[in-house]
């Protein structure tokens, strides 16, 4: 069995729009009411996946969830004629950010030697709270091989869980037992703390993790105040490297020491705030990067274009590359449509360490499939969505048809 890291990106759905639904997500609230371009958004996401595959990396994907979700509006005893935020919530394409789909513990970390996934309940934001039933169906299909995977229901809604966006794994090789780090926020600030410590503790018990190889870390309240609504906006880990902003954690030194003690050889690349402020980090999404190890072994940081637009961030990256650190390359990708809703390259993907052969092959990407996806997106995804169109019956029909066409070419009829 060959375990590899597979990135499962969310295909940006045909209902992608800017409704300003996420308090504390500054990009999303700033762009509320702007015109969105779902076709361009989906093509940007596919181009990112192709670029990562070109580095020799395994790539999977998840399909958009059915939208508008009228069943959810019915459950709320309302329809699209009343509350605009609930209407927009039923139309949201937010499942594209698959870093929030689930928390994943790879087989080497778990007591029964299977890869465990717990779907995230996403209860803090109403528009995301109705994602999990359809996400769960999709996870159960993609990871149906019960000899290798166990997919769990969400943790009870009394504790908010936002999935892998608040989870990091340290390991020298992906197929070895790792240290799993769970980052939570403490409520009480200006913005919601979306990840509850108890949710993460429940996940560790369900997944059968070894208490000696887990860590719970508090997010710095000032990071949440500055707009880091998930930890992956201020930190990312890959293998034994942590790439992190100085103000990501409530106790940075204690956190780094604890990681180094449990994962000997761990390296911390900390970006000081006198070079890159929290504000620069959050507008550029420097840390919402994919930190990847391609077969060449040279660790590569995949950052959004916004990093090049920010002179502080860009000059820090140049200095980092000129030094002798563990991150050897920086690749720049255009995911501006997703970024405008607060979702960078890392938000768009869920990492699953597994043998790609054990995954339902319909969820694995290759170049030919990417081309077929591009053709469907080009033909059926709306070119633009103006907020005033949300709720329109004609647009709802177009969105449903677009998704159905995608499922059809992928042969994923169970989700139709
Ligand atoms: O939950 N934006 C998402 C962005 C999620 C980013 N994910 C990670 N950091 N992993 C959110 O805030 C905006 C939708 C709107 O307002 O229309 C939104 O849901």
PDB file of N, CA and C and ligand atoms in Angstrom, residues 17-22 25 28 92 94 97 99-100 127-128 165 194 229-230 232-233 288 341-343 347, ligand 1:
ATOM      1  N   UNK A  17     -21.476  33.291  -5.519  1.00  0.00           N
ATOM      2  CA  UNK A  17     -21.887  34.707  -5.474  1.00  0.00           C
ATOM      3  C   UNK A  17     -21.352  35.349  -4.199  1.00  0.00           C
ATOM      4  N   UNK A  18     -21.420  36.671  -4.167  1.00  0.00           N
ATOM      5  CA  UNK A  18     -20.870  37.420  -3.030  1.00  0.00           C
ATOM      6  C   UNK A  18     -22.002  38.014  -2.198  1.00  0.00           C
ATOM      7  N   UNK A  19     -22.336  37.336  -1.089  1.00  0.00           N
ATOM      8  CA  UNK A  19     -23.483  37.777  -0.295  1.00  0.00           C
ATOM      9  C   UNK A  19     -23.075  38.348   1.063  1.00  0.00           C
ATOM     10  N   UNK A  20     -21.776  38.312   1.372  1.00  0.00           N
ATOM     11  CA  UNK A  20     -21.319  38.899   2.640  1.00  0.00           C
ATOM     12  C   UNK A  20     -21.880  38.192   3.856  1.00  0.00           C
ATOM     13  N   UNK A  21     -21.856  36.864   3.821  1.00  0.00           N
ATOM     14  CA  UNK A  21     -22.550  36.097   4.865  1.00  0.00           C
ATOM     15  C   UNK A  21     -21.693  35.766   6.084  1.00  0.00           C
ATOM     16  N   UNK A  22     -20.373  35.946   5.980  1.00  0.00           N
ATOM     17  CA  UNK A  22     -19.490  35.433   7.032  1.00  0.00           C
ATOM     18  C   UNK A  22     -18.894  36.550   7.872  1.00  0.00           C
ATOM     19  N   UNK A  25     -15.010  37.318   8.400  1.00  0.00           N
ATOM     20  CA  UNK A  25     -14.261  37.023   7.168  1.00  0.00           C
ATOM     21  C   UNK A  25     -14.275  38.330   6.375  1.00  0.00           C
ATOM     22  N   UNK A  28     -14.986  38.516   2.542  1.00  0.00           N
ATOM     23  CA  UNK A  28     -16.386  38.226   2.185  1.00  0.00           C
ATOM     24  C   UNK A  28     -17.287  39.410   2.515  1.00  0.00           C
ATOM     25  N   UNK A  92     -25.707  29.564  -1.443  1.00  0.00           N
ATOM     26  CA  UNK A  92     -24.250  29.716  -1.333  1.00  0.00           C
ATOM     27  C   UNK A  92     -23.495  28.531  -1.937  1.00  0.00           C
ATOM     28  N   UNK A  94     -20.613  27.764  -0.896  1.00  0.00           N
ATOM     29  CA  UNK A  94     -19.517  27.691   0.081  1.00  0.00           C
ATOM     30  C   UNK A  94     -18.891  26.306   0.261  1.00  0.00           C
ATOM     31  N   UNK A  97     -15.035  25.336  -0.417  1.00  0.00           N
ATOM     32  CA  UNK A  97     -13.889  25.412   0.494  1.00  0.00           C
ATOM     33  C   UNK A  97     -13.809  24.107   1.288  1.00  0.00           C
ATOM     34  N   UNK A  99     -11.494  22.583   2.665  1.00  0.00           N
ATOM     35  CA  UNK A  99     -10.727  22.524   3.920  1.00  0.00           C
ATOM     36  C   UNK A  99     -11.677  22.510   5.114  1.00  0.00           C
ATOM     37  N   UNK A 100     -12.924  22.904   4.880  1.00  0.00           N
ATOM     38  CA  UNK A 100     -13.940  22.887   5.944  1.00  0.00           C
ATOM     39  C   UNK A 100     -14.897  21.701   5.830  1.00  0.00           C
ATOM     40  N   UNK A 127     -25.248  29.829   6.669  1.00  0.00           N
ATOM     41  CA  UNK A 127     -25.182  29.388   5.259  1.00  0.00           C
ATOM     42  C   UNK A 127     -24.295  28.166   5.081  1.00  0.00           C
ATOM     43  N   UNK A 128     -23.437  27.871   6.076  1.00  0.00           N
ATOM     44  CA  UNK A 128     -22.570  26.697   5.963  1.00  0.00           C
ATOM     45  C   UNK A 128     -23.114  25.510   6.766  1.00  0.00           C
ATOM     46  N   UNK A 165      -9.456  23.001   8.381  1.00  0.00           N
ATOM     47  CA  UNK A 165      -8.901  24.361   8.386  1.00  0.00           C
ATOM     48  C   UNK A 165      -8.253  24.702   9.727  1.00  0.00           C
ATOM     49  N   UNK A 194     -14.826  30.093  15.554  1.00  0.00           N
ATOM     50  CA  UNK A 194     -15.655  29.059  14.915  1.00  0.00           C
ATOM     51  C   UNK A 194     -15.325  27.633  15.356  1.00  0.00           C
ATOM     52  N   UNK A 229     -10.422  33.940  10.640  1.00  0.00           N
ATOM     53  CA  UNK A 229     -11.583  33.191  11.130  1.00  0.00           C
ATOM     54  C   UNK A 229     -11.321  31.690  11.170  1.00  0.00           C
ATOM     55  N   UNK A 230     -10.284  31.249  10.458  1.00  0.00           N
ATOM     56  CA  UNK A 230      -9.791  29.864  10.584  1.00  0.00           C
ATOM     57  C   UNK A 230      -8.278  29.942  10.784  1.00  0.00           C
ATOM     58  N   UNK A 232      -6.081  28.283   9.310  1.00  0.00           N
ATOM     59  CA  UNK A 232      -5.319  28.153   8.060  1.00  0.00           C
ATOM     60  C   UNK A 232      -5.146  29.480   7.329  1.00  0.00           C
ATOM     61  N   UNK A 233      -5.657  30.567   7.926  1.00  0.00           N
ATOM     62  CA  UNK A 233      -5.398  31.893   7.367  1.00  0.00           C
ATOM     63  C   UNK A 233      -4.072  32.451   7.907  1.00  0.00           C
ATOM     64  N   UNK A 288      -2.497  31.056   3.684  1.00  0.00           N
ATOM     65  CA  UNK A 288      -3.524  30.159   3.142  1.00  0.00           C
ATOM     66  C   UNK A 288      -2.980  29.556   1.846  1.00  0.00           C
ATOM     67  N   UNK A 341     -14.107  35.956  -1.602  1.00  0.00           N
ATOM     68  CA  UNK A 341     -15.014  35.468  -0.562  1.00  0.00           C
ATOM     69  C   UNK A 341     -14.219  34.910   0.628  1.00  0.00           C
ATOM     70  N   UNK A 342     -12.928  35.207   0.664  1.00  0.00           N
ATOM     71  CA  UNK A 342     -12.107  34.778   1.798  1.00  0.00           C
ATOM     72  C   UNK A 342     -11.603  33.353   1.711  1.00  0.00           C
ATOM     73  N   UNK A 343     -11.493  32.816   0.499  1.00  0.00           N
ATOM     74  CA  UNK A 343     -11.013  31.433   0.348  1.00  0.00           C
ATOM     75  C   UNK A 343      -9.805  31.357  -0.564  1.00  0.00           C
ATOM     76  N   UNK A 347      -7.832  26.867   1.313  1.00  0.00           N
ATOM     77  CA  UNK A 347      -9.257  26.673   1.654  1.00  0.00           C
ATOM     78  C   UNK A 347      -9.922  25.747   0.652  1.00  0.00           C
TER      79      UNK A 347
HETATM   80  O1  LIG B   1     -16.590  30.114   5.708  1.00  0.00           O
HETATM   81  N1  LIG B   1     -16.609  32.232   2.907  1.00  0.00           N
HETATM   82  C1  LIG B   1     -16.036  31.094   3.592  1.00  0.00           C
HETATM   83  C2  LIG B   1     -14.549  31.004   3.343  1.00  0.00           C
HETATM   84  C3  LIG B   1     -13.971  29.741   3.885  1.00  0.00           C
HETATM   85  C4  LIG B   1     -12.475  29.710   3.816  1.00  0.00           C
HETATM   86  N2  LIG B   1     -11.988  28.482   4.299  1.00  0.00           N
HETATM   87  C5  LIG B   1     -10.843  28.289   5.002  1.00  0.00           C
HETATM   88  N3  LIG B   1     -10.225  29.278   5.578  1.00  0.00           N
HETATM   89  N4  LIG B   1     -10.409  27.101   5.129  1.00  0.00           N
HETATM   90  C6  LIG B   1     -16.326  31.157   5.108  1.00  0.00           C
HETATM   91  O2  LIG B   1     -16.266  32.254   5.656  1.00  0.00           O
HETATM   92  C7  LIG B   1     -18.464  33.618   2.102  1.00  0.00           C
HETATM   93  C8  LIG B   1     -19.782  33.398   1.437  1.00  0.00           C
HETATM   94  C9  LIG B   1     -20.545  34.669   1.219  1.00  0.00           C
HETATM   95  O3  LIG B   1     -20.460  35.572   2.030  1.00  0.00           O
HETATM   96  O4  LIG B   1     -21.298  34.762   0.211  1.00  0.00           O
HETATM   97  C10 LIG B   1     -17.939  32.366   2.801  1.00  0.00           C
HETATM   98  O5  LIG B   1     -18.715  31.544   3.219  1.00  0.00           O
END
